[in-house]
PDB file of C-alpha atoms in Angstrom:
ATOM      1  CA  MET A 144     -24.202   2.283  20.119  1.00 76.00           C
ATOM      2  CA  PRO A 145     -27.286   0.576  18.028  1.00 77.00           C
ATOM      3  CA  ARG A 146     -29.358   3.176  16.151  1.00 76.00           C
ATOM      4  CA  GLY A 147     -32.579   2.322  18.106  1.00 75.00           C
ATOM      5  CA  GLY A 148     -34.625   3.532  20.811  1.00 81.00           C
ATOM      6  CA  THR A 149     -33.382   3.607  24.772  1.00 85.00           C
ATOM      7  CA  GLU A 150     -34.180   0.438  25.650  1.00 86.00           C
ATOM      8  CA  ALA A 151     -31.500  -1.288  22.808  1.00 87.00           C
ATOM      9  CA  ILE A 152     -29.379   1.673  23.981  1.00 90.00           C
ATOM     10  CA  ALA A 153     -29.423   0.034  27.516  1.00 92.00           C
ATOM     11  CA  ALA A 154     -29.367  -3.041  26.485  1.00 91.00           C
ATOM     12  CA  ALA A 155     -26.125  -2.693  24.913  1.00 90.00           C
ATOM     13  CA  LEU A 156     -24.496  -1.194  26.869  1.00 93.00           C
ATOM     14  CA  ASP A 157     -25.346  -3.508  29.966  1.00 91.00           C
ATOM     15  CA  ARG A 158     -24.221  -6.123  28.147  1.00 91.00           C
ATOM     16  CA  ALA A 159     -20.763  -4.854  27.121  1.00 90.00           C
ATOM     17  CA  GLY A 160     -20.605  -4.576  31.275  1.00 92.00           C
ATOM     18  CA  VAL A 161     -20.951  -0.186  31.236  1.00 92.00           C
ATOM     19  CA  ILE A 162     -23.891  -0.541  32.987  1.00 90.00           C
ATOM     20  CA  THR A 163     -26.132  -2.651  35.446  1.00 89.00           C
ATOM     21  CA  ASP A 164     -29.147  -1.415  35.773  1.00 90.00           C
ATOM     22  CA  PRO A 165     -31.203  -1.507  32.445  1.00 90.00           C
ATOM     23  CA  ARG A 166     -34.119   0.004  33.261  1.00 91.00           C
ATOM     24  CA  LEU A 167     -32.209   3.143  35.783  1.00 91.00           C
ATOM     25  CA  PHE A 168     -30.336   4.353  32.782  1.00 91.00           C
ATOM     26  CA  ALA A 169     -33.770   4.180  30.545  1.00 89.00           C
ATOM     27  CA  LEU A 170     -35.330   6.386  33.771  1.00 91.00           C
ATOM     28  CA  ALA A 171     -31.713   8.573  34.221  1.00 92.00           C
ATOM     29  CA  ALA A 172     -31.861   9.313  30.365  1.00 89.00           C
ATOM     30  CA  LEU A 173     -35.310  10.090  29.917  1.00 89.00           C
ATOM     31  CA  ALA A 174     -35.024  12.644  32.643  1.00 90.00           C
ATOM     32  CA  THR A 175     -32.355  14.581  31.066  1.00 91.00           C
ATOM     33  CA  ARG A 176     -33.395  14.230  27.589  1.00 87.00           C
ATOM     34  CA  GLY A 177     -32.935  17.639  27.375  1.00 90.00           C
ATOM     35  CA  GLU A 178     -29.523  17.636  27.712  1.00 91.00           C
ATOM     36  CA  GLY A 179     -29.093  16.386  24.015  1.00 89.00           C
ATOM     37  CA  PRO A 180     -29.637  12.914  22.166  1.00 89.00           C
ATOM     38  CA  ILE A 181     -27.886   9.372  22.567  1.00 88.00           C
ATOM     39  CA  ARG A 182     -25.826   8.992  19.143  1.00 87.00           C
ATOM     40  CA  ALA A 183     -24.949   5.733  17.037  1.00 84.00           C
ATOM     41  CA  ALA A 184     -21.287   5.401  17.180  1.00 85.00           C
ATOM     42  CA  GLU A 185     -18.708   3.491  18.727  1.00 89.00           C
ATOM     43  CA  PHE A 186     -17.428   4.775  22.750  1.00 92.00           C
ATOM     44  CA  ALA A 187     -14.844   4.065  25.008  1.00 91.00           C
ATOM     45  CA  PHE A 188     -16.219   4.333  28.962  1.00 93.00           C
ATOM     46  CA  PRO A 189     -13.453   4.311  31.842  1.00 92.00           C
ATOM     47  CA  PRO A 190     -13.964   1.753  34.426  1.00 91.00           C
ATOM     48  CA  GLY A 191     -16.188   2.074  37.057  1.00 90.00           C
ATOM     49  CA  ALA A 192     -18.378   5.253  35.019  1.00 91.00           C
ATOM     50  CA  SER A 193     -20.655   6.589  36.968  1.00 92.00           C
ATOM     51  CA  MET A 194     -24.359   7.222  34.615  1.00 92.00           C
ATOM     52  CA  GLU A 195     -23.737  10.772  34.139  1.00 91.00           C
ATOM     53  CA  GLN A 196     -20.533  10.264  33.089  1.00 92.00           C
ATOM     54  CA  VAL A 197     -21.833   7.517  30.639  1.00 93.00           C
ATOM     55  CA  LEU A 198     -25.019   9.770  29.448  1.00 93.00           C
ATOM     56  CA  GLY A 199     -22.176  12.753  29.281  1.00 93.00           C
ATOM     57  CA  ILE A 200     -20.006  10.622  26.482  1.00 92.00           C
ATOM     58  CA  LEU A 201     -22.873   9.376  24.524  1.00 93.00           C
ATOM     59  CA  ARG A 202     -24.315  12.564  24.214  1.00 92.00           C
ATOM     60  CA  THR A 203     -20.619  14.537  23.405  1.00 89.00           C
ATOM     61  CA  GLY A 204     -18.128  12.109  23.983  1.00 89.00           C
ATOM     62  CA  ARG A 205     -15.522  11.580  21.012  1.00 90.00           C
ATOM     63  CA  PRO A 206     -16.199   8.593  18.951  1.00 90.00           C
ATOM     64  CA  VAL A 207     -13.614   6.010  19.485  1.00 90.00           C
ATOM     65  CA  GLN A 208     -11.054   6.275  15.677  1.00 92.00           C
ATOM     66  CA  ARG A 209     -10.345   3.336  14.283  1.00 94.00           C
ATOM     67  CA  ARG A 210      -7.316   3.079  12.072  1.00 95.00           C
ATOM     68  CA  LEU A 211      -6.508   0.715   8.881  1.00 97.00           C
ATOM     69  CA  THR A 212      -2.802   1.141   7.502  1.00 97.00           C
ATOM     70  CA  ILE A 213      -2.213   0.594   3.909  1.00 97.00           C
ATOM     71  CA  PRO A 214       1.276  -0.732   3.310  1.00 96.00           C
ATOM     72  CA  GLU A 215       3.295   0.803   0.182  1.00 96.00           C
ATOM     73  CA  GLY A 216       3.404  -1.854  -2.512  1.00 95.00           C
ATOM     74  CA  LEU A 217       0.048  -4.037  -2.124  1.00 96.00           C
ATOM     75  CA  THR A 218      -1.611  -5.197  -4.702  1.00 95.00           C
ATOM     76  CA  SER A 219      -5.441  -4.442  -5.150  1.00 95.00           C
ATOM     77  CA  ARG A 220      -6.405  -7.954  -3.986  1.00 93.00           C
ATOM     78  CA  GLN A 221      -3.946  -7.588  -1.402  1.00 94.00           C
ATOM     79  CA  ILE A 222      -5.887  -4.518  -0.061  1.00 95.00           C
ATOM     80  CA  ALA A 223      -8.808  -5.701  -0.666  1.00 94.00           C
ATOM     81  CA  ALA A 224      -8.245  -8.703   1.750  1.00 94.00           C
ATOM     82  CA  LEU A 225      -7.417  -5.712   4.544  1.00 95.00           C
ATOM     83  CA  LEU A 226     -10.247  -4.314   3.964  1.00 95.00           C
ATOM     84  CA  ALA A 227     -12.382  -7.381   4.610  1.00 94.00           C
ATOM     85  CA  ARG A 228     -11.046  -8.396   7.894  1.00 94.00           C
ATOM     86  CA  ALA A 229     -11.058  -4.469   9.013  1.00 95.00           C
ATOM     87  CA  GLU A 230     -13.087  -4.943  11.878  1.00 92.00           C
ATOM     88  CA  GLY A 231     -15.744  -1.906  12.367  1.00 91.00           C
ATOM     89  CA  LEU A 232     -15.677  -1.455   8.502  1.00 95.00           C
ATOM     90  CA  THR A 233     -19.275  -1.573   6.282  1.00 93.00           C
ATOM     91  CA  GLY A 234     -20.869  -2.925   3.277  1.00 95.00           C
ATOM     92  CA  GLU A 235     -18.511  -4.561   0.429  1.00 92.00           C
ATOM     93  CA  ALA A 236     -15.782  -3.069  -0.763  1.00 88.00           C
ATOM     94  CA  PRO A 237     -16.320  -2.419  -4.196  1.00 89.00           C
ATOM     95  CA  THR A 238     -13.682  -3.690  -7.182  1.00 91.00           C
ATOM     96  CA  LEU A 239     -10.077  -1.520  -6.211  1.00 93.00           C
ATOM     97  CA  ALA A 240      -8.629  -0.705  -9.448  1.00 95.00           C
ATOM     98  CA  GLU A 241      -4.668  -2.099  -9.441  1.00 96.00           C
ATOM     99  CA  GLY A 242      -2.489   1.390  -7.489  1.00 96.00           C
ATOM    100  CA  ALA A 243      -5.785   3.429  -7.432  1.00 96.00           C
ATOM    101  CA  VAL A 244      -4.957   3.904  -3.071  1.00 97.00           C
ATOM    102  CA  LEU A 245      -2.636   5.669  -2.333  1.00 98.00           C
ATOM    103  CA  PRO A 246      -0.835   3.636   1.082  1.00 97.00           C
ATOM    104  CA  GLU A 247      -1.796   5.212   4.303  1.00 96.00           C
ATOM    105  CA  THR A 248      -3.142   5.082   7.307  1.00 97.00           C
ATOM    106  CA  TYR A 249      -6.392   6.237   7.649  1.00 97.00           C
ATOM    107  CA  ALA A 250      -8.818   6.796  10.672  1.00 95.00           C
ATOM    108  CA  TYR A 251     -12.116   5.180  10.397  1.00 94.00           C
ATOM    109  CA  ALA A 252     -15.324   4.665  12.701  1.00 91.00           C
ATOM    110  CA  TRP A 253     -17.115   1.791  13.458  1.00 90.00           C
ATOM    111  CA  GLY A 254     -19.981   1.821  11.132  1.00 89.00           C
ATOM    112  CA  GLU A 255     -18.723   3.321   8.460  1.00 92.00           C
ATOM    113  CA  SER A 256     -18.607   1.860   4.865  1.00 95.00           C
ATOM    114  CA  ARG A 257     -15.598  -0.228   3.037  1.00 96.00           C
ATOM    115  CA  ALA A 258     -16.495   1.826  -0.315  1.00 96.00           C
ATOM    116  CA  ALA A 259     -16.557   5.271   1.561  1.00 96.00           C
ATOM    117  CA  LEU A 260     -12.958   4.551   3.204  1.00 97.00           C
ATOM    118  CA  LEU A 261     -11.940   3.705   0.033  1.00 96.00           C
ATOM    119  CA  ARG A 262     -13.188   6.775  -1.693  1.00 96.00           C
ATOM    120  CA  ARG A 263     -10.742   8.584   0.633  1.00 97.00           C
ATOM    121  CA  ALA A 264      -7.957   6.397  -0.356  1.00 97.00           C
ATOM    122  CA  GLU A 265      -8.976   7.123  -4.062  1.00 97.00           C
ATOM    123  CA  ALA A 266      -8.802  11.360  -3.175  1.00 97.00           C
ATOM    124  CA  ALA A 267      -5.726  11.047  -1.436  1.00 98.00           C
ATOM    125  CA  MET A 268      -3.724   8.692  -4.285  1.00 98.00           C
ATOM    126  CA  GLU A 269      -4.830  11.035  -6.653  1.00 98.00           C
ATOM    127  CA  ARG A 270      -3.846  14.482  -4.981  1.00 98.00           C
ATOM    128  CA  ALA A 271      -0.200  12.967  -4.571  1.00 98.00           C
ATOM    129  CA  LEU A 272      -0.038  11.789  -8.106  1.00 98.00           C
ATOM    130  CA  ALA A 273      -0.911  15.945  -9.026  1.00 98.00           C
ATOM    131  CA  GLU A 274       1.219  17.188  -6.912  1.00 97.00           C
ATOM    132  CA  ALA A 275       3.907  14.943  -7.286  1.00 98.00           C
ATOM    133  CA  TRP A 276       3.749  15.246 -11.556  1.00 98.00           C
ATOM    134  CA  ALA A 277       3.351  19.260 -10.973  1.00 97.00           C
ATOM    135  CA  ASP A 278       6.794  19.490  -9.302  1.00 96.00           C
ATOM    136  CA  ARG A 279       8.527  17.139 -11.685  1.00 97.00           C
ATOM    137  CA  ALA A 280      11.865  17.427 -12.875  1.00 97.00           C
ATOM    138  CA  PRO A 281      12.337  18.589 -16.751  1.00 94.00           C
ATOM    139  CA  ASN A 282      12.697  16.310 -19.563  1.00 93.00           C
ATOM    140  CA  LEU A 283      11.660  12.723 -18.198  1.00 97.00           C
ATOM    141  CA  PRO A 284      10.180  10.481 -20.419  1.00 97.00           C
ATOM    142  CA  LEU A 285       6.639   9.945 -19.067  1.00 97.00           C
ATOM    143  CA  ALA A 286       3.778  11.788 -21.050  1.00 96.00           C
ATOM    144  CA  THR A 287       1.306  11.255 -18.034  1.00 97.00           C
ATOM    145  CA  PRO A 288       0.315  11.469 -14.549  1.00 98.00           C
ATOM    146  CA  ARG A 289      -0.695   7.829 -14.976  1.00 97.00           C
ATOM    147  CA  GLU A 290       2.614   6.658 -16.562  1.00 98.00           C
ATOM    148  CA  ALA A 291       4.246   8.570 -13.800  1.00 98.00           C
ATOM    149  CA  LEU A 292       1.771   6.010 -11.471  1.00 98.00           C
ATOM    150  CA  VAL A 293       2.616   3.329 -13.784  1.00 98.00           C
ATOM    151  CA  LEU A 294       6.280   3.607 -13.194  1.00 98.00           C
ATOM    152  CA  ALA A 295       6.499   4.500  -9.566  1.00 98.00           C
ATOM    153  CA  SER A 296       4.373   1.108  -8.572  1.00 97.00           C
ATOM    154  CA  ILE A 297       7.397  -0.999 -10.498  1.00 97.00           C
ATOM    155  CA  VAL A 298       9.631   0.857  -8.485  1.00 97.00           C
ATOM    156  CA  GLU A 299       7.870   0.977  -4.762  1.00 96.00           C
ATOM    157  CA  ARG A 300       8.209  -3.429  -5.804  1.00 95.00           C
ATOM    158  CA  GLU A 301      11.758  -3.542  -6.609  1.00 94.00           C
ATOM    159  CA  THR A 302      13.502  -2.415  -3.665  1.00 91.00           C
ATOM    160  CA  ALA A 303      12.499  -2.270  -0.121  1.00 84.00           C
ATOM    161  CA  VAL A 304      15.450   0.273   0.773  1.00 90.00           C
ATOM    162  CA  PRO A 305      13.797   3.652   0.732  1.00 91.00           C
ATOM    163  CA  GLU A 306      17.331   6.175  -0.194  1.00 93.00           C
ATOM    164  CA  GLU A 307      17.272   4.002  -3.165  1.00 95.00           C
ATOM    165  CA  ARG A 308      14.506   4.807  -4.921  1.00 96.00           C
ATOM    166  CA  PRO A 309      15.413   7.579  -6.603  1.00 97.00           C
ATOM    167  CA  ARG A 310      18.053   5.907  -8.304  1.00 97.00           C
ATOM    168  CA  ILE A 311      16.223   2.967  -9.310  1.00 97.00           C
ATOM    169  CA  ALA A 312      13.707   5.093 -10.573  1.00 97.00           C
ATOM    170  CA  ALA A 313      17.014   6.989 -12.508  1.00 97.00           C
ATOM    171  CA  VAL A 314      17.509   3.337 -14.517  1.00 97.00           C
ATOM    172  CA  PHE A 315      14.652   2.880 -15.650  1.00 98.00           C
ATOM    173  CA  LEU A 316      14.197   6.611 -16.942  1.00 98.00           C
ATOM    174  CA  ASN A 317      16.996   6.224 -18.562  1.00 97.00           C
ATOM    175  CA  ARG A 318      16.130   2.701 -20.721  1.00 97.00           C
ATOM    176  CA  LEU A 319      13.304   4.091 -21.258  1.00 97.00           C
ATOM    177  CA  ARG A 320      15.351   6.928 -23.438  1.00 96.00           C
ATOM    178  CA  ALA A 321      17.060   4.853 -24.617  1.00 95.00           C
ATOM    179  CA  GLY A 322      14.448   2.098 -25.818  1.00 95.00           C
ATOM    180  CA  MET A 323      15.587  -0.722 -23.422  1.00 96.00           C
ATOM    181  CA  ALA A 324      13.172  -3.105 -22.047  1.00 96.00           C
ATOM    182  CA  LEU A 325      13.287  -2.567 -17.970  1.00 97.00           C
ATOM    183  CA  GLN A 326      13.838  -5.669 -17.340  1.00 95.00           C
ATOM    184  CA  SER A 327      12.252  -5.722 -14.109  1.00 95.00           C
ATOM    185  CA  ASP A 328      11.138  -8.977 -12.024  1.00 93.00           C
ATOM    186  CA  PRO A 329       8.781  -7.807  -9.851  1.00 95.00           C
ATOM    187  CA  THR A 330       6.504  -7.129 -13.082  1.00 96.00           C
ATOM    188  CA  VAL A 331       7.256 -10.509 -14.230  1.00 95.00           C
ATOM    189  CA  ALA A 332       6.129 -12.307 -10.843  1.00 94.00           C
ATOM    190  CA  TYR A 333       3.214  -9.515 -11.502  1.00 94.00           C
ATOM    191  CA  ALA A 334       2.118 -11.169 -14.670  1.00 92.00           C
ATOM    192  CA  ALA A 335       3.325 -14.956 -13.182  1.00 91.00           C
ATOM    193  CA  ALA A 336       0.854 -14.750 -10.828  1.00 89.00           C
ATOM    194  CA  ASP A 337      -2.178 -12.919 -12.863  1.00 85.00           C
ATOM    195  CA  GLY A 338      -1.682 -10.508  -9.932  1.00 83.00           C
ATOM    196  CA  ALA A 339      -1.223 -12.191  -6.853  1.00 82.00           C
ATOM    197  CA  PRO A 340       1.365 -12.225  -4.784  1.00 83.00           C
ATOM    198  CA  LEU A 341       3.971 -14.888  -6.422  1.00 85.00           C
ATOM    199  CA  ASP A 342       5.012 -17.630  -3.573  1.00 85.00           C
ATOM    200  CA  ARG A 343       7.862 -18.854  -5.239  1.00 88.00           C
ATOM    201  CA  PRO A 344      11.003 -18.122  -7.280  1.00 86.00           C
ATOM    202  CA  LEU A 345      10.397 -17.069 -10.635  1.00 88.00           C
ATOM    203  CA  SER A 346      10.972 -19.192 -13.392  1.00 90.00           C
ATOM    204  CA  ARG A 347      12.891 -19.068 -16.746  1.00 90.00           C
ATOM    205  CA  ALA A 348       9.600 -19.711 -18.212  1.00 92.00           C
ATOM    206  CA  ASP A 349       8.404 -17.160 -16.828  1.00 90.00           C
ATOM    207  CA  LEU A 350      10.984 -14.533 -18.072  1.00 90.00           C
ATOM    208  CA  ASP A 351      10.286 -16.185 -21.310  1.00 90.00           C
ATOM    209  CA  ARG A 352       6.538 -16.151 -21.077  1.00 90.00           C
ATOM    210  CA  ASP A 353       4.646 -13.881 -23.891  1.00 91.00           C
ATOM    211  CA  HIS A 354       2.459 -11.591 -21.825  1.00 93.00           C
ATOM    212  CA  PRO A 355       2.031  -7.939 -21.773  1.00 94.00           C
ATOM    213  CA  PHE A 356       3.349  -7.187 -17.981  1.00 95.00           C
ATOM    214  CA  ASN A 357       6.259  -9.123 -18.696  1.00 95.00           C
ATOM    215  CA  THR A 358       8.956  -6.496 -18.862  1.00 96.00           C
ATOM    216  CA  TYR A 359      11.448  -8.641 -20.289  1.00 94.00           C
ATOM    217  CA  ARG A 360       9.898  -9.331 -23.665  1.00 93.00           C
ATOM    218  CA  VAL A 361       8.044  -6.226 -24.243  1.00 94.00           C
ATOM    219  CA  LYS A 362       9.817  -3.098 -24.021  1.00 94.00           C
ATOM    220  CA  GLY A 363       8.548   0.105 -22.216  1.00 95.00           C
ATOM    221  CA  LEU A 364       5.921  -0.037 -19.387  1.00 97.00           C
ATOM    222  CA  THR A 365       3.754  -1.960 -18.460  1.00 96.00           C
ATOM    223  CA  PRO A 366      -0.065  -1.813 -19.277  1.00 96.00           C
ATOM    224  CA  ALA A 367      -1.266  -0.623 -15.678  1.00 97.00           C
ATOM    225  CA  PRO A 368       0.570  -0.354 -12.063  1.00 97.00           C
ATOM    226  CA  ILE A 369       1.450  -3.343 -10.795  1.00 97.00           C
ATOM    227  CA  ALA A 370       0.797  -2.314  -7.090  1.00 96.00           C
ATOM    228  CA  ALA A 371       0.113   0.987  -4.829  1.00 97.00           C
ATOM    229  CA  PRO A 372       3.136   3.241  -4.388  1.00 97.00           C
ATOM    230  CA  GLY A 373       3.374   5.329  -2.231  1.00 96.00           C
ATOM    231  CA  LEU A 374       4.567   8.870  -1.998  1.00 97.00           C
ATOM    232  CA  ALA A 375       8.219   8.299  -1.981  1.00 96.00           C
ATOM    233  CA  ALA A 376       7.782   6.204  -4.866  1.00 97.00           C
ATOM    234  CA  LEU A 377       5.941   8.892  -6.630  1.00 98.00           C
ATOM    235  CA  ARG A 378       8.660  11.311  -5.359  1.00 97.00           C
ATOM    236  CA  ALA A 379      11.377   9.236  -6.951  1.00 97.00           C
ATOM    237  CA  VAL A 380       9.573   8.369 -10.489  1.00 98.00           C
ATOM    238  CA  THR A 381       9.210  12.378 -10.809  1.00 98.00           C
ATOM    239  CA  ARG A 382      12.265  13.449  -9.016  1.00 97.00           C
ATOM    240  CA  PRO A 383      14.609  10.642  -9.524  1.00 97.00           C
ATOM    241  CA  ALA A 384      18.451  10.954  -8.660  1.00 96.00           C
ATOM    242  CA  THR A 385      20.715  12.516 -11.458  1.00 95.00           C
ATOM    243  CA  THR A 386      22.893   8.851 -12.673  1.00 95.00           C
ATOM    244  CA  GLU A 387      23.893   7.256 -16.390  1.00 95.00           C
ATOM    245  CA  ASP A 388      23.404   4.171 -14.251  1.00 96.00           C
ATOM    246  CA  LEU A 389      21.577   1.266 -16.872  1.00 96.00           C
ATOM    247  CA  TYR A 390      21.395  -1.938 -14.474  1.00 95.00           C
ATOM    248  CA  PHE A 391      21.410  -2.841 -10.830  1.00 93.00           C
ATOM    249  CA  VAL A 392      21.142  -6.440  -9.340  1.00 91.00           C
ATOM    250  CA  ALA A 393      21.027  -7.322  -5.618  1.00 88.00           C
ATOM    251  CA  ASP A 394      24.139  -6.682  -3.733  1.00 86.00           C
ATOM    252  CA  GLY A 395      23.350  -9.722  -0.722  1.00 79.00           C
ATOM    253  CA  SER A 396      22.820  -6.912   2.062  1.00 79.00           C
ATOM    254  CA  GLY A 397      19.487  -5.885   0.950  1.00 82.00           C
ATOM    255  CA  GLY A 398      20.220  -3.412  -1.140  1.00 88.00           C
ATOM    256  CA  HIS A 399      20.847  -3.277  -4.942  1.00 93.00           C
ATOM    257  CA  ALA A 400      25.046  -2.788  -6.837  1.00 92.00           C
ATOM    258  CA  PHE A 401      24.538  -0.218  -9.866  1.00 94.00           C
ATOM    259  CA  ALA A 402      26.170  -0.212 -12.788  1.00 94.00           C
ATOM    260  CA  ARG A 403      26.220   2.108 -15.761  1.00 95.00           C
ATOM    261  CA  THR A 404      27.310  -0.296 -18.377  1.00 94.00           C
ATOM    262  CA  LEU A 405      26.931  -4.095 -19.254  1.00 94.00           C
ATOM    263  CA  GLU A 406      30.306  -4.875 -18.682  1.00 93.00           C
ATOM    264  CA  GLU A 407      30.109  -3.674 -14.646  1.00 93.00           C
ATOM    265  CA  HIS A 408      26.674  -4.518 -14.478  1.00 93.00           C
ATOM    266  CA  ASN A 409      28.192  -8.258 -15.550  1.00 92.00           C
ATOM    267  CA  ARG A 410      31.286  -8.214 -12.458  1.00 93.00           C
ATOM    268  CA  ASN A 411      27.811  -7.359 -10.270  1.00 91.00           C
ATOM    269  CA  VAL A 412      25.308 -10.299 -11.105  1.00 90.00           C
ATOM    270  CA  ALA A 413      28.581 -12.947 -10.931  1.00 90.00           C
ATOM    271  CA  ARG A 414      29.089 -11.242  -6.898  1.00 89.00           C
ATOM    272  CA  TRP A 415      25.233 -11.829  -6.547  1.00 84.00           C
ATOM    273  CA  ARG A 416      25.552 -15.690  -7.997  1.00 86.00           C
ATOM    274  CA  GLU A 417      28.710 -16.490  -5.599  1.00 86.00           C
ATOM    275  CA  VAL A 418      26.958 -14.769  -2.521  1.00 78.00           C
ATOM    276  CA  GLU A 419      23.770 -17.125  -3.314  1.00 76.00           C
ATOM    277  CA  ARG A 420      26.180 -19.584  -3.752  1.00 80.00           C
ATOM    278  CA  ARG A 421      27.703 -19.259  -0.387  1.00 80.00           C
ATOM    279  CA  ARG A 422      23.838 -18.540   1.379  1.00 72.00           C
ATOM    280  CA  ALA A 423      23.260 -22.300  -0.440  1.00 73.00           C
ATOM    281  CA  GLU A 424      25.603 -24.377   0.930  1.00 76.00           C
ATOM    282  CA  ALA A 425      25.216 -22.500   4.568  1.00 75.00           C
ATOM    283  CA  ALA A 426      21.610 -23.504   4.409  1.00 69.00           C
ATOM    284  CA  PRO A 427      21.216 -26.305   7.067  1.00 71.00           C
ATOM    285  CA  ALA A 428      20.315 -29.621   4.768  1.00 60.00           C
ATOM    286  CA  ARG A 429      16.338 -30.340   4.685  1.00 58.00           C
TER     287      ARG A 429
END
């Protein structure tokens, strides 16, 4: 329902097929004006609704609740595109800092601004990060909640297997304690695509490129998050698994093989390369 007088509302209802006589609606609204104002919002009407039902919904019915889901691991560019496509939101979205919003499903009503929804998503991330940091394990090699957010974004992008997150977080934390480079492929991909999704495999040139987000060349955390981490990734970083693992590599089944020593890791890498070789041989020729 648009903002405006009864005639504009009657015309909108007529266009939508809710009523068949705008003049009769206007007269009924005038006659029952003591029952309350007609609100500007989005409403759902049952088929064949009577005039009394229509007016009741406009005055006291609950507006339609739309939902926007922000999946875990999206970059700020991807989230901005998601907001731009969301039907019913208004206005331009403000510039979004990487990792600033909590991936979640947000309810909104038709006409809410993109800026307002983003403010709610940012406030949700601030609360989630504060809670995870307050409940963190002792002796983490992380100095601030911001560092936890950065590492959680890397963990989020490293695995789609929920139960692996605490162990992958532990590997990165162990490497930070040992002064080792994180050597995280998603950080290299982020650098190679300048924050956009990378639509090709990583190359040797990508791994060798001097870039502050390339954790093969630069020790420590990236200067900023590389995506929006979810609650599970935040908890994984602040409450990691107990392990001495320093390495992991894909195992061919969607998960990862972990190792404490380089020798063991190299064996896992060899197995992974064999899996890749067999897949390449089995792939149909183009």
